[in-house]
Structure formats: structure tokens, C-alpha cells
Tab-separated table of C-alpha atoms in Angstrom:
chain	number	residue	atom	x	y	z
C	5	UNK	CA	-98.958	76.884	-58.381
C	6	UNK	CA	-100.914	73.742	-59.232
C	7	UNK	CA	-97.532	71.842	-59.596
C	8	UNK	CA	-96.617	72.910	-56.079
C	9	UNK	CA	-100.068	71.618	-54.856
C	10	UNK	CA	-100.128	68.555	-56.675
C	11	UNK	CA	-95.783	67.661	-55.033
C	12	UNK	CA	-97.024	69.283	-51.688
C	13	UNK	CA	-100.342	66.459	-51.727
C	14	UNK	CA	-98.021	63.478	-53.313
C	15	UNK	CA	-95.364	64.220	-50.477
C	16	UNK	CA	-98.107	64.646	-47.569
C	17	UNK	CA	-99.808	61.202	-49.108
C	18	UNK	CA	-100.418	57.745	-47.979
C	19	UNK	CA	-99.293	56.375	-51.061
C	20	UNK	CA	-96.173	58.005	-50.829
C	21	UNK	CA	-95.456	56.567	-47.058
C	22	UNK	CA	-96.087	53.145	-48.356
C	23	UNK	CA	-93.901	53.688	-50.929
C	24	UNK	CA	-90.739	55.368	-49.053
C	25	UNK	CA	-91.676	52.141	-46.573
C	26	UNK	CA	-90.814	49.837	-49.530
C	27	UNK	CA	-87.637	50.744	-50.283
C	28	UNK	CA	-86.507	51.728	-46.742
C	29	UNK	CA	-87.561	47.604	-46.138
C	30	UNK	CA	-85.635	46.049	-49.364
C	31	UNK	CA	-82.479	48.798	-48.470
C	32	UNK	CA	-82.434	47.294	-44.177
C	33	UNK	CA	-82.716	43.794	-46.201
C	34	UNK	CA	-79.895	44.265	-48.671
C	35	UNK	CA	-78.281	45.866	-46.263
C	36	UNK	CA	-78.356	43.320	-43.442
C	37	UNK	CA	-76.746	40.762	-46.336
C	38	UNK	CA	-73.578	42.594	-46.539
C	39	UNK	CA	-71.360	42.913	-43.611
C	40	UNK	CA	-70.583	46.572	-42.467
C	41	UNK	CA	-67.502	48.324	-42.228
C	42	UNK	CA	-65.490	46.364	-43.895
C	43	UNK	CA	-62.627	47.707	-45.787
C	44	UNK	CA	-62.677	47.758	-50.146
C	45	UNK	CA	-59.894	44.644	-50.243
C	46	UNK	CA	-62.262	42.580	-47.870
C	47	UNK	CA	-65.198	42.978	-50.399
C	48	UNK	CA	-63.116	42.184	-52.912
C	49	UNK	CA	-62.216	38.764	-51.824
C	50	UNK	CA	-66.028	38.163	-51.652
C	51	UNK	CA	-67.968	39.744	-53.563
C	52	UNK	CA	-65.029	40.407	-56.619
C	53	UNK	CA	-63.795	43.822	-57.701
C	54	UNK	CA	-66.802	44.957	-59.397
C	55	UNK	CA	-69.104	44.176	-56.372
C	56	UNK	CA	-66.562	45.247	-53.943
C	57	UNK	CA	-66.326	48.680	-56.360
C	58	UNK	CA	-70.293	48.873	-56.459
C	59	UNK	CA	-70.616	48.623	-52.895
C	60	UNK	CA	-68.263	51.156	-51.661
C	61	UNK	CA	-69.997	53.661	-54.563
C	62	UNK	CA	-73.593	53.338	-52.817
C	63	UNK	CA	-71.789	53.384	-49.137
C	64	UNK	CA	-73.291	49.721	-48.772
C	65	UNK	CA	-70.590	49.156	-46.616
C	66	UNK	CA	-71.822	51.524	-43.579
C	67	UNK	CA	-75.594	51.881	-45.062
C	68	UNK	CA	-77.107	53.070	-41.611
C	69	UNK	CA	-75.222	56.339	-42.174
C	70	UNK	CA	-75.136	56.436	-46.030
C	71	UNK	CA	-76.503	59.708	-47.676
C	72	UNK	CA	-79.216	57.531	-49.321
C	73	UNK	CA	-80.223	56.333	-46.341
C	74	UNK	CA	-80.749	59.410	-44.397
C	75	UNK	CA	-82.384	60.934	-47.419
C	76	UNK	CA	-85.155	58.336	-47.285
C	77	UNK	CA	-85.446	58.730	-43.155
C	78	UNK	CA	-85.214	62.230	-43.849
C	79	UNK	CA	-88.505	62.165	-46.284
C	80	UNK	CA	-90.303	59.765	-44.404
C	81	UNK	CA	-90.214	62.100	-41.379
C	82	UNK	CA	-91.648	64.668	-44.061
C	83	UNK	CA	-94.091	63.106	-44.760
C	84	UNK	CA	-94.951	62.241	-41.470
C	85	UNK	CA	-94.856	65.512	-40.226
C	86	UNK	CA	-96.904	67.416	-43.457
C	87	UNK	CA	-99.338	64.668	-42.326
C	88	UNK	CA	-99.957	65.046	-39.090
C	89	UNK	CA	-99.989	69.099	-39.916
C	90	UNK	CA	-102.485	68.984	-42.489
C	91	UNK	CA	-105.082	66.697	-40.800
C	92	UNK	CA	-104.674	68.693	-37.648
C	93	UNK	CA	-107.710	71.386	-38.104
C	94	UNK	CA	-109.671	68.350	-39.664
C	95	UNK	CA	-109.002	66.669	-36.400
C	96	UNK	CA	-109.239	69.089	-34.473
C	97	UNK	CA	-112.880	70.766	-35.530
C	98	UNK	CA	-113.661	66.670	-35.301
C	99	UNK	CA	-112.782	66.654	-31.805
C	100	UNK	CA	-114.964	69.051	-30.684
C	101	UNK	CA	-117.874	68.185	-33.214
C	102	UNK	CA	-118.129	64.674	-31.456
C	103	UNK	CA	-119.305	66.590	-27.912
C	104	UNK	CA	-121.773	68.603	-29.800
C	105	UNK	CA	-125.561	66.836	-30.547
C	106	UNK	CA	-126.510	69.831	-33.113
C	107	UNK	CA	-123.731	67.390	-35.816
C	108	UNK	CA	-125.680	64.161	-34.907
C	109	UNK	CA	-129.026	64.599	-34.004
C	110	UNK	CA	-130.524	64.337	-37.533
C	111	UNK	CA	-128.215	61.481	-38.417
C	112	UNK	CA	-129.265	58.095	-38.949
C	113	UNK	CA	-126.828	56.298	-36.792
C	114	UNK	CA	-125.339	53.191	-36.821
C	115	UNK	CA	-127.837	51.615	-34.335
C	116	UNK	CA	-131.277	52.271	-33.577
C	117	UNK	CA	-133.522	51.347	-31.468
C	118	UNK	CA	-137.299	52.622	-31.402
C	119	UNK	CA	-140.350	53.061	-29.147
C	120	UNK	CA	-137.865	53.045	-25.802
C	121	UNK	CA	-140.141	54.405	-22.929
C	122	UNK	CA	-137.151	55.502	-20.433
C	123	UNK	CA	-134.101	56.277	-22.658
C	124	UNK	CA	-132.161	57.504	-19.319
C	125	UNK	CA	-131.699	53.500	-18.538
C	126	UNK	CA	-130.372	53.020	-22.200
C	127	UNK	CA	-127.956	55.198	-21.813
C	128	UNK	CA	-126.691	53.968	-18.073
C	129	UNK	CA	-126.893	50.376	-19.659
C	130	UNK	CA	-124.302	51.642	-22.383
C	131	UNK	CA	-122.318	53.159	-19.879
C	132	UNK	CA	-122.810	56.872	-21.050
C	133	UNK	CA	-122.423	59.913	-18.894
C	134	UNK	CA	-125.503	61.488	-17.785
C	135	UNK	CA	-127.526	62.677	-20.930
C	136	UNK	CA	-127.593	66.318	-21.437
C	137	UNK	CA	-131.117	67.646	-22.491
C	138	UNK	CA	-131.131	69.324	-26.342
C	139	UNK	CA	-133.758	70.230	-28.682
C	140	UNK	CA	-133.690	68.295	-31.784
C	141	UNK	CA	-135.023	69.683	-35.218
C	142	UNK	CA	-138.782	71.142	-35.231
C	143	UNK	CA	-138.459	71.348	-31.548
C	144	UNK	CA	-138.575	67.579	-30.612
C	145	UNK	CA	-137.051	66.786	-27.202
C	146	UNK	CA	-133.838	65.362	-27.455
C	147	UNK	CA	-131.060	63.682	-25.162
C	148	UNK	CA	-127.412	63.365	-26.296
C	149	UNK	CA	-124.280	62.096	-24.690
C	150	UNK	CA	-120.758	61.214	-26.049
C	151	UNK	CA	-117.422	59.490	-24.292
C	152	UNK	CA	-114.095	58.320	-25.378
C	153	UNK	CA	-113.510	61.225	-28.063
C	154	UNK	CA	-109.388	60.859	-27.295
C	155	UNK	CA	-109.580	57.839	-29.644
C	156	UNK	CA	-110.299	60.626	-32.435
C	157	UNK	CA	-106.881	61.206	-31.595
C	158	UNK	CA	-105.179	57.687	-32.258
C	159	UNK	CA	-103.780	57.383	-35.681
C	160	UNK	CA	-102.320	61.041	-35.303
C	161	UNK	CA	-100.638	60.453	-32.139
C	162	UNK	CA	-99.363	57.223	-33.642
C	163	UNK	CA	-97.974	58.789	-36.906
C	164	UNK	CA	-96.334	61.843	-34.167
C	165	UNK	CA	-94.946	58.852	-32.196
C	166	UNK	CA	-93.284	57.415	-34.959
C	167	UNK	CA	-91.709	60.230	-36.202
C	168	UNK	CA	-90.170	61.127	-32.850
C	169	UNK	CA	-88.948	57.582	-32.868
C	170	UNK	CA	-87.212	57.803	-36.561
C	171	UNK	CA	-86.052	61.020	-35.518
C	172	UNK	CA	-84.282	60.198	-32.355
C	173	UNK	CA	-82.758	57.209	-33.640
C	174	UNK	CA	-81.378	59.204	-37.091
C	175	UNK	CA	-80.069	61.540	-34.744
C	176	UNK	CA	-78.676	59.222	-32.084
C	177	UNK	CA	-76.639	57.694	-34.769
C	178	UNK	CA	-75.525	60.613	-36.524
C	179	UNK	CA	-74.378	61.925	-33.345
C	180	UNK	CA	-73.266	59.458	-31.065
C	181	UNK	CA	-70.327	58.882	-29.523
C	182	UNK	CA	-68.618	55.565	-28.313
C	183	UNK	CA	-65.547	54.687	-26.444
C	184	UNK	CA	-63.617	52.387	-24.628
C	185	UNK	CA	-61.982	51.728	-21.213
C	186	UNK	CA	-60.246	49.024	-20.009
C	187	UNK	CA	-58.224	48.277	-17.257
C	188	UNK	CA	-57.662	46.309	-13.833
C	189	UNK	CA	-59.446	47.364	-10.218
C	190	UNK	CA	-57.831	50.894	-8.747
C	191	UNK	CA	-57.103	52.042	-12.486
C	192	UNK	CA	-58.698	55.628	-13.219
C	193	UNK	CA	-59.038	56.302	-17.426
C	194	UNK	CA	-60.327	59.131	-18.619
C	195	UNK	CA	-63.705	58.700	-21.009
C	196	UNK	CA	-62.698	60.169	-24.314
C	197	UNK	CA	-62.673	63.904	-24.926
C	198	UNK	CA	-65.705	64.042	-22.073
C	199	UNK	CA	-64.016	65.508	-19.387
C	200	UNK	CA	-65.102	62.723	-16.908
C	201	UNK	CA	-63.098	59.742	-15.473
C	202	UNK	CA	-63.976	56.316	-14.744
C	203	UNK	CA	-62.443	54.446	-11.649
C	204	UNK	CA	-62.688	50.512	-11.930
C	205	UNK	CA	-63.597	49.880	-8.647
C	206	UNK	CA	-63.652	45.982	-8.570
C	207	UNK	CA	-63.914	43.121	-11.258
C	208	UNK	CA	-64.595	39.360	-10.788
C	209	UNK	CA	-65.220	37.118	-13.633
C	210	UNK	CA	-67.696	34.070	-12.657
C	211	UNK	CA	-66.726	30.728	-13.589
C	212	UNK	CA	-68.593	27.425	-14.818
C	213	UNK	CA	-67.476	24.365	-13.916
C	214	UNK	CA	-65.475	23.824	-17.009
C	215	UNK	CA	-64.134	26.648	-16.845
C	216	UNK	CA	-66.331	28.969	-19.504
C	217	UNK	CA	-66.825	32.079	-18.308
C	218	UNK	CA	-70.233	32.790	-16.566
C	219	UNK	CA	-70.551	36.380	-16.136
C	220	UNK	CA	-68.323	39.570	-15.874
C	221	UNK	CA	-69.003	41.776	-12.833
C	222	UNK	CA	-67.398	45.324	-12.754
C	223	UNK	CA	-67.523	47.590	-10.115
C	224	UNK	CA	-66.613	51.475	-11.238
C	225	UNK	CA	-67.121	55.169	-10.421
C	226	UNK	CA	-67.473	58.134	-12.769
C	227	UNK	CA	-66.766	61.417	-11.520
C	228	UNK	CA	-66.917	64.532	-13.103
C	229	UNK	CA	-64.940	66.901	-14.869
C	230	UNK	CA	-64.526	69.079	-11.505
C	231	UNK	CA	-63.979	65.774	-9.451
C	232	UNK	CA	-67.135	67.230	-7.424
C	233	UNK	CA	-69.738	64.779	-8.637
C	234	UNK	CA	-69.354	61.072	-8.418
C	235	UNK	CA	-71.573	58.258	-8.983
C	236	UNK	CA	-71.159	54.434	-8.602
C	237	UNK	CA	-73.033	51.728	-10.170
C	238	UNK	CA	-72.179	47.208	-10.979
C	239	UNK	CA	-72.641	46.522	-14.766
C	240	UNK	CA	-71.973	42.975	-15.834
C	241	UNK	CA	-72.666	41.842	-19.282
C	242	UNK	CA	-76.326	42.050	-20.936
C	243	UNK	CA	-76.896	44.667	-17.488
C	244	UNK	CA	-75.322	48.102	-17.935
C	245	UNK	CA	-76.499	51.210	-16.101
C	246	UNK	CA	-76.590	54.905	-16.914
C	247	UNK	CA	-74.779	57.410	-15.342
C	248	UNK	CA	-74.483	61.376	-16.088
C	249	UNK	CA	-75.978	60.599	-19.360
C	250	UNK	CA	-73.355	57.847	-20.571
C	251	UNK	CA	-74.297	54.217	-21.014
C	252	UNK	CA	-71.773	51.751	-19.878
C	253	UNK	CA	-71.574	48.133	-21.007
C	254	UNK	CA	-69.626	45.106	-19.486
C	255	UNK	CA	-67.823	44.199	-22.858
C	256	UNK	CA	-65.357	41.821	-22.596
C	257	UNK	CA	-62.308	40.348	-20.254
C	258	UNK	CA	-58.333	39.737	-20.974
C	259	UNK	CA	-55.381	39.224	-18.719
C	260	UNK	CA	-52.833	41.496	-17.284
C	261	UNK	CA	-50.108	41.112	-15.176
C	262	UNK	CA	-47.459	43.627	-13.580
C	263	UNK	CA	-44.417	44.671	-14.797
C	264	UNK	CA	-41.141	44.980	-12.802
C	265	UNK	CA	-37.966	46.307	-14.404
C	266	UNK	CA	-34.956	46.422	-12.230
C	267	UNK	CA	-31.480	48.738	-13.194
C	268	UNK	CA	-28.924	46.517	-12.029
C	269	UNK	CA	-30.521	44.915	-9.630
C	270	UNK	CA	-32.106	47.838	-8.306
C	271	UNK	CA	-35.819	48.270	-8.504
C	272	UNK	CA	-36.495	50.793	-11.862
C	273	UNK	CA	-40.450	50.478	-12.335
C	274	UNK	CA	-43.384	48.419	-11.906
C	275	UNK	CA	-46.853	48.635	-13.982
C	276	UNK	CA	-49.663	46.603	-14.442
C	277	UNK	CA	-50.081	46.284	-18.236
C	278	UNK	CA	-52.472	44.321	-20.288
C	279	UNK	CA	-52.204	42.013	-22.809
C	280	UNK	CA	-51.466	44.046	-26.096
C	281	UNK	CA	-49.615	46.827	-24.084
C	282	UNK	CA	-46.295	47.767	-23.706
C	283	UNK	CA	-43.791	49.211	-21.347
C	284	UNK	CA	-41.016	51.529	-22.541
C	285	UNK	CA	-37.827	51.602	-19.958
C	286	UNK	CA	-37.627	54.874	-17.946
C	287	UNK	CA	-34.479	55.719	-18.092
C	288	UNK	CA	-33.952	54.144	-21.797
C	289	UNK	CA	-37.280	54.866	-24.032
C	290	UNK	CA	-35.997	53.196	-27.098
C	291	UNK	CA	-36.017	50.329	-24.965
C	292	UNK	CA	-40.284	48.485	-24.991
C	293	UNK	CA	-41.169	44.963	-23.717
C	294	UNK	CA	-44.245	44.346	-24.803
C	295	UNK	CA	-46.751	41.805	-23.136
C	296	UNK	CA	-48.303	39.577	-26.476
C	297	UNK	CA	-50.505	37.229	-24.483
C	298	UNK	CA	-50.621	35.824	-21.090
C	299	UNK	CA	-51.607	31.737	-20.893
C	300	UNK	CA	-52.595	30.428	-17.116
C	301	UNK	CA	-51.890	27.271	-17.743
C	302	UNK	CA	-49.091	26.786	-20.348
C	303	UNK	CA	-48.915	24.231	-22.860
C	304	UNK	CA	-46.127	24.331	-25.845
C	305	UNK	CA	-47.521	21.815	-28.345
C	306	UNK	CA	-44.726	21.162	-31.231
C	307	UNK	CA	-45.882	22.508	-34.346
C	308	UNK	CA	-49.211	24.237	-32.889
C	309	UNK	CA	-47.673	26.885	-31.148
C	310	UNK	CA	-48.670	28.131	-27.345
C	311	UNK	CA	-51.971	27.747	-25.744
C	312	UNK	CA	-53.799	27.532	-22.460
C	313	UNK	CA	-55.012	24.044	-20.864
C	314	UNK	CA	-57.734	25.250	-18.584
C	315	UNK	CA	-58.518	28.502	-17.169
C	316	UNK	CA	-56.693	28.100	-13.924
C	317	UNK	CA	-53.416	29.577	-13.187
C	318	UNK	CA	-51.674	26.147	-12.874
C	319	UNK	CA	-48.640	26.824	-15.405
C	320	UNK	CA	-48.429	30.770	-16.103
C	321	UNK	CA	-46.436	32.214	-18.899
C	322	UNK	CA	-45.938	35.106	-20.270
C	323	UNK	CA	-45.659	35.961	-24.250
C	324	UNK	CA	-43.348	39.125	-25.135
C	325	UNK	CA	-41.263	41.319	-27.377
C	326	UNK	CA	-38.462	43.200	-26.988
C	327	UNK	CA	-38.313	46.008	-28.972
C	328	UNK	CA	-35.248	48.741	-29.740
C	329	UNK	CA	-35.246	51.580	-31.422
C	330	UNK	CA	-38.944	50.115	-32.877
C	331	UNK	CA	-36.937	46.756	-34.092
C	332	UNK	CA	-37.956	43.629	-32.700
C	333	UNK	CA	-34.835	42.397	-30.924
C	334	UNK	CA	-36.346	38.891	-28.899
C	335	UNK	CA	-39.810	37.169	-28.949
C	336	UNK	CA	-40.257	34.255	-26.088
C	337	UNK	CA	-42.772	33.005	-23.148
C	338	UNK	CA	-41.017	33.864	-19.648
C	339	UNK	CA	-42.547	31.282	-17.430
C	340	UNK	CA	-43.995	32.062	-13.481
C	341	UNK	CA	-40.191	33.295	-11.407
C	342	UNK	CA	-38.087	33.129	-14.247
C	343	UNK	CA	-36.323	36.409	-15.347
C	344	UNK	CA	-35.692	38.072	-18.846
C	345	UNK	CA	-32.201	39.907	-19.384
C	346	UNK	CA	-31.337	43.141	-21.213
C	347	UNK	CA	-28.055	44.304	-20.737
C	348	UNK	CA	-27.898	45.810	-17.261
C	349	UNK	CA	-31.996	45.292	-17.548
C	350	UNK	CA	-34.024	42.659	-15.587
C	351	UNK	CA	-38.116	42.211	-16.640
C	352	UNK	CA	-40.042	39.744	-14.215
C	353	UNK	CA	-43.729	38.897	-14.605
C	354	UNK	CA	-45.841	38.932	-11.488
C	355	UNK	CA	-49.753	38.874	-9.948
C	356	UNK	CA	-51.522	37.807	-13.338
C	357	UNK	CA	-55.069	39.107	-13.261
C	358	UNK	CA	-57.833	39.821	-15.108
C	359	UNK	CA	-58.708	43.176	-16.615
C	360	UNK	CA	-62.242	44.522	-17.624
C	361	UNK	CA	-63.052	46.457	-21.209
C	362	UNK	CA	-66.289	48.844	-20.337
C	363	UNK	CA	-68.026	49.972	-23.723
C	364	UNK	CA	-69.202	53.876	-23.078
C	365	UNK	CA	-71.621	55.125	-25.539
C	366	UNK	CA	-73.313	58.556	-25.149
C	367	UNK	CA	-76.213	59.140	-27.066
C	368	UNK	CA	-78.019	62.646	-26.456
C	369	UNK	CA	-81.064	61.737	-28.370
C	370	UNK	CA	-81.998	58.436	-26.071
C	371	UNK	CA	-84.722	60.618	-24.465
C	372	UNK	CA	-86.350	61.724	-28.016
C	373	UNK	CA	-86.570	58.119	-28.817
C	374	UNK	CA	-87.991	57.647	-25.624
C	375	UNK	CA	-90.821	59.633	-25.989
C	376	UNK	CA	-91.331	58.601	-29.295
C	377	UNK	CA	-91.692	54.821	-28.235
C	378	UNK	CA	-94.073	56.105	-25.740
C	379	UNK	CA	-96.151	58.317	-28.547
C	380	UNK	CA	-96.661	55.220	-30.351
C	381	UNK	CA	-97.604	52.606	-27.725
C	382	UNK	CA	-100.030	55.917	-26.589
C	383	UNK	CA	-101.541	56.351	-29.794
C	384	UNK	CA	-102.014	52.247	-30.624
C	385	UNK	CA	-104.004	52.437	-27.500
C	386	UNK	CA	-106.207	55.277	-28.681
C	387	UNK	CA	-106.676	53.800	-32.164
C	388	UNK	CA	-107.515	50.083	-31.186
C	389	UNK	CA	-108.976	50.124	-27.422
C	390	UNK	CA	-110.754	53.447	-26.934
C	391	UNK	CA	-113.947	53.790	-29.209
C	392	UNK	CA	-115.457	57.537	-30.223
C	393	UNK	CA	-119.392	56.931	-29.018
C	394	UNK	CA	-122.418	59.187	-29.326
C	395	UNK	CA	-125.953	58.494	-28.102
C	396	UNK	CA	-128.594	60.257	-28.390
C	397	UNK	CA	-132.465	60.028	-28.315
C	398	UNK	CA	-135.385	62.161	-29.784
C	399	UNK	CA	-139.106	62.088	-28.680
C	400	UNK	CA	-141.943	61.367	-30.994
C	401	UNK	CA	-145.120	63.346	-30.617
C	402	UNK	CA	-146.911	60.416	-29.047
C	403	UNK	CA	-144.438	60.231	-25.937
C	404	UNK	CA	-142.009	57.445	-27.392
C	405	UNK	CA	-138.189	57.385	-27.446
C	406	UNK	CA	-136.271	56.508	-30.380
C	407	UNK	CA	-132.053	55.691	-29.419
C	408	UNK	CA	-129.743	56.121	-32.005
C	409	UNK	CA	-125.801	55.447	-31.557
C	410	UNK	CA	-122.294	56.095	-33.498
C	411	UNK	CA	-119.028	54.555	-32.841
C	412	UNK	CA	-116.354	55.526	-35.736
C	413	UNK	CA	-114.372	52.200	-35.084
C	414	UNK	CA	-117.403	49.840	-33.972
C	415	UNK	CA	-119.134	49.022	-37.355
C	416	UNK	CA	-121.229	46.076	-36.954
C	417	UNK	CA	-119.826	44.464	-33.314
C	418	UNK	CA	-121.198	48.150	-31.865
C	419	UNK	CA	-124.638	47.539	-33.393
C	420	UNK	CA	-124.978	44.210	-31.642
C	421	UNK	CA	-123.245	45.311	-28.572
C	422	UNK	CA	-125.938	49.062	-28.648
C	423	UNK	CA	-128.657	45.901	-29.362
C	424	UNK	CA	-127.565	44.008	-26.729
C	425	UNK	CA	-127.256	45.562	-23.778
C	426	UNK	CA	-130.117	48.208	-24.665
C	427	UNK	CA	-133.109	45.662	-25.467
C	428	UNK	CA	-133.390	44.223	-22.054
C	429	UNK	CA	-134.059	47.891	-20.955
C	430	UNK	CA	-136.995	48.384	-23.682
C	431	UNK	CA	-138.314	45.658	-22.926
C	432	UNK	CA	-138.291	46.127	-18.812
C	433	UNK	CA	-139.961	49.330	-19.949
C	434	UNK	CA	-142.955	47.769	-21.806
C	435	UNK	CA	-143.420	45.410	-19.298
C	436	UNK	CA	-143.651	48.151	-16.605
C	437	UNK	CA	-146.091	49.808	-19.063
């Protein structure tokens, strides 16, 4: 039994937050060194085999959701929590104590002042609420007043602030879920496994001068898994906006361009594609052209390969592959009007444009988080700007007042401050005398 006291105490103790706070600093440090999710041959051309082998063995390489890493959350929150528990009916009995004069009348104080004739302008001076009348011991006549007892409440509505914080971000990351949609205006994707679909509703990409990109602007819809709901909002990058619980980000750009295969001269099919994607032939599936890279203004330098001269489309060509039966049969750049041959096949390029990639991450812990951040900010407040004060006063037999005041936080700035704005008040009071 006294073993399970003295673990219960160690894991409920100060010295024990301090210490899990150590390591869970040097384990962010060490971990922010090494570059995450990385795979075992890409350590191994840094760090060697052995560090490569060590760092895969403590899950160094995705740390933020290593065992070891949750484990020290996990007893942080513990402790957290046991704290905040345990000091509770302490804090509690405290609370109500600081409203009562019978647990400060005989007390010394931390300020004092003596022979005050009219103690009810010593208390206005400091700002007190009217004084309530008490008897004080041996039947002396006694005033007492006390404000601002919520600050009692600071450190433990810090502590429960920042373990709703830990705790929404441990489980935000444990269970979130991220994808990714990309696409050109009038596509509809569907989000994942969520059951909702996202319409990209416009997309313009702002230029500078020299032709750097600016800003992305998107312009999308999400509707609903019944189609009944929809909601529209503009994300562009370092803005993204919320919708039905989803967060969606204004990742990145890349160029598409549509399709056209014709049978024999006939029209067969027409898609936009993007860069990366590929197209297999209707009518012949073994048969994929696949769009490599688009260039808006085509340069062939000998020996360098193909690349872009500016941003503008003043010289478009398009990079592909022909692929058969998942052989690569042809690899070339088909420039603006010019026409690629397969057999009875013709593949034309046209309307090069840009596409959006949206990042959607859903986190269902966001609000936990929240309220944590809020906890903490709340409880900083308490603890630094909003000081526990009694004042009271107890009549001598020959008619006199003596003030005494506490403050839990003041210390010796509330004794000068009680000095302060109290003595002008005796001594009004003498001179009135």
C-alpha cells in the first residue's frame, strides 16, 4: 500500500512534470534534426547503415506518432490530470475560505495599517465591495471584504487547459485524415472515402511581372453525401476555409490540357487530363498516351533537355508516352496543331490550362484543441492579472480602527500599493479629528 502511495504521489508530482518535460523537449529536438518519413535506403545514404538501422528501431523516422512518443504525451496528460484531481478539494475548500472573515480575522496580514478613524473610506480607496459587518475574536467589531477569488483558480485552469490542448492535438494526429483533389474548373472529385464531393468552381493563378506566381485563387463547392447540402467558399494559398468540418488548403498548381482522340478521322474522345495522367483509348484499352509535362513556351536546348522560357503560352508543347500493352512504344513533345499517329489513331493537344491541387484534411479533434488553447490563455489570465484580496478591520476598545490586507500573489508591491492608496485616507481622518 505504501508503494502504491509513494508511485501514485511521484506520478501526480511536480518533479515528475518537469521531468517528462525534459525529455519530451530533447525527443521534439532530436527529432526535428532528422527528416521524417523517409524510407530505410534514404537514411542509409546519410546517416550509414547503422544509423539508418537505429533510427527505423526507435521509429525516429515518423517520431510524432512513435509509441515512445505517445507514451510520454500519454503520461504527461496523467500527470496533469491526477494533478488537477488531487488539488481540487484543496482548491476548492480555498475558494470558499477566501469569502469567509472567521479564516482571516486573527491573521496578521500582509499589510497593516493602525489607528484608521473611518475604515469604510479604506476600503472604497482599495476598491473593495462594501464591507460586511463581523464580530472578530472576544467580541471586537470587525469589517471584512474580499474580491477577485477566481484567481484562486489560475494555475488549475492553466494545467486543465493544457491538457485539453496535448490531448486534442495527440488525438488529432492519431486520427486524422488527409487527402487530395486536383483538377481544372467544372471537374467534380469525390473527397476520399467521405461521402462528399468537391466541385472546382473557378481557378486563376496571379502573376508577377516576371512571371513568378503571385497567388492561387480557387473557387469550389462541397456538397454532401445526399447532394442536399452544399456550401461554397475561395481558398487561395496561406487562406483556406472550413466547410462541413473539412479544412481545405490551396496547395499547389500544374498544367493540363485536353485530349482528343479521333478513330479514323472520326471524333473517338476528348478529356482534359493533367500533367502525370493518362488516357487509355476507348475502344482499344491496351492502348494509353500519357501527358509527361506540358511547357508554354518551348525551348529544346541540345544536351539539357526540354524546358519552359517564360510562363506565357508563346511556344506550347506537349511531353508524352505511348504505351501498349504497359510497354512504352514512343516518347516525344507534340508541338501547338501538330498531330500524333497510331495506326488508325489520331491524339491532338488542345486549350492548355492550369489545374488546382486542394489539400483536405479532417481533423475531429480541432474543437478539443480549441478549447484547450482557450483554457490556457483563461487560466494565464487568472494566475498573472487577477489578484485574491481580503480586507478587513477590527476595533480597539478605545474607538480606533486597525486595516489589515492579504493578496496571495501581491507580496511586497501589495503592501506598498494597501500603503499607498490607504494613508491619504488616515490621514484625511486625523485631520478631520
Amino acid at each position: 500500500m505504501n508503494t502504491f502511495r509513494k508511485i501514485w504521489k511521484f506520478l501526480s508530482s511536480m518533479r515528475f512534470a518537469i521531468l517528462l518535460l525534459v525529455v519530451l523537449a530533447v525527443a521534439c529536438s532530436v527529432s526535428s534534426l532528422i527528416t521524417q518519413g523517409q524510407s530505410y535506403e534514404w537514411y542509409a545514404q546519410r546517416y550509414s547503415e547503422r544509423g539508418a538501422a537505429l533510427i527505423v528501431a526507435l521509429h525516429m523516422d515518423d517520431a510524432y506518432h512513435s509509441g515512445w512518443f505517445i507514451a510520454i504525451n500519454g503520461f504527461l496528460c496523467l500527470n496533469l490530470l491526477l494533478c488537477n484531481v488531487l488539488r481540487l478539494p484543496q482548491l476548492v475548500r480555498r475558494w470558499r475560505a477566501h469569502a469567509r472573515p472567521d479564516s482571516v480575522l486573527s491573521a496578521e496580514g500582509d499589510a497593516v495599517l493602525e489607528r484608521v478613524a473611518d475604515p469604510g473610506a479604506v476600503f472604497a480607496r482599495l476598491r473593495m465591495p462594501a464591507p460586511a459587518a463581523c464580530e472578530a475574536e472576544g467580541g471586537a467589531e470587525a469589517l471584512f471584504a474580499s474580491k477577485h477569488r477566481a484567481g484562486l483558480w489560475g494555475a488549475w485552469v492553466c494545467h486543465l487547459g493544457i491538457l485539453l490542448l496535448i490531448l486534442g492535438f495527440g488525438l488529432g494526429q492519431l486520427t486524422q485524415a488527409q487527402y487530395t483533389v486536383y483538377g481544372v474548373p467544372g471537374d467534380v472529385k469525390p473527397i476520399g472515402d467521405t461521402g462528399y464531393a468537391l466541385t472546382i468552381d473557378s481557378f486563376e493563378v496571379g502573376l508577377r511581372d516576371d512571371d513568378t506566381v503571385e497567388q492561387y485563387t480557387a473557387g469550389i463547392t462541397v456538397t454532401d453525401a445526399s447532394g442536399a447540402e452544399a456550401r461554397s467558399a475561395e481558398i487561395s494559398v496561406n487562406y483556406p476555409a472550413t466547410l462541413f468540418g473539412m479544412k481545405f488548403f490551396q496547395n499547389s498548381t500544374g498544367w493540363a490540357a485536353r485530349m482528343n482522340v479521333a478513330e479514323n478521322g472520326a471524333p473517338l474522345q476528348s478529356q482534359v487530363v493533367c500533367a502525370g495522367e493518362f488516357l487509355a483509348v476507348e475502344d482499344k484499352p491496351d492502348l494509353v498516351i500519357a501527358l509527361n509535362a506540358f511547357y508554354p513556351d518551348y525551348v529544346l536546348t541540345p544536351g539539357a533537355g526540354p524546358s519552359t522560357a517564360s510562363g506565357q503560352l508563346n511556344n506550347p508543347a506537349y511531353l508524352y508516352s505511348v504505351y501498349y500493352q504497359g510497354q512504352l512504344i514512343g516518347m516525344n513533345a507534340l508541338l501547338a496543331g501538330e498531330e500524333l499517329t497510331i495506326d488508325e489513331y489520331t491524339v491532338t493537344f488542345t486549350e492548355p490550362q492550369s489545374y488546382t491541387l486542394i489539400q483536405v484534411k479532417r481533423d475531429r479533434f480541432t474543437w478539443l484543441a480549441l478549447l484547450g488553447g482557450l483554457c490556457t490563455m483563461l487560466g494565464l489570465a487568472l494566475a498573472f492579472y487577477v489578484q485574491p484580496v481580503r480586507v478587513w478591520a477590527i476595533r480597539s476598545p478605545e474607538g480606533d480602527w486597525t486595516v489589515r490586507g492579504a493578496c496571495r500573489k501581491g507580496g511586497a508591491l501589495f503592501r506598498q500599493r494597501f500603503e499607498a492608496l490607504a494613508e491619504p485616507s488616515k490621514e484625511n481622518d486625523h485631520a478631520t479629528d
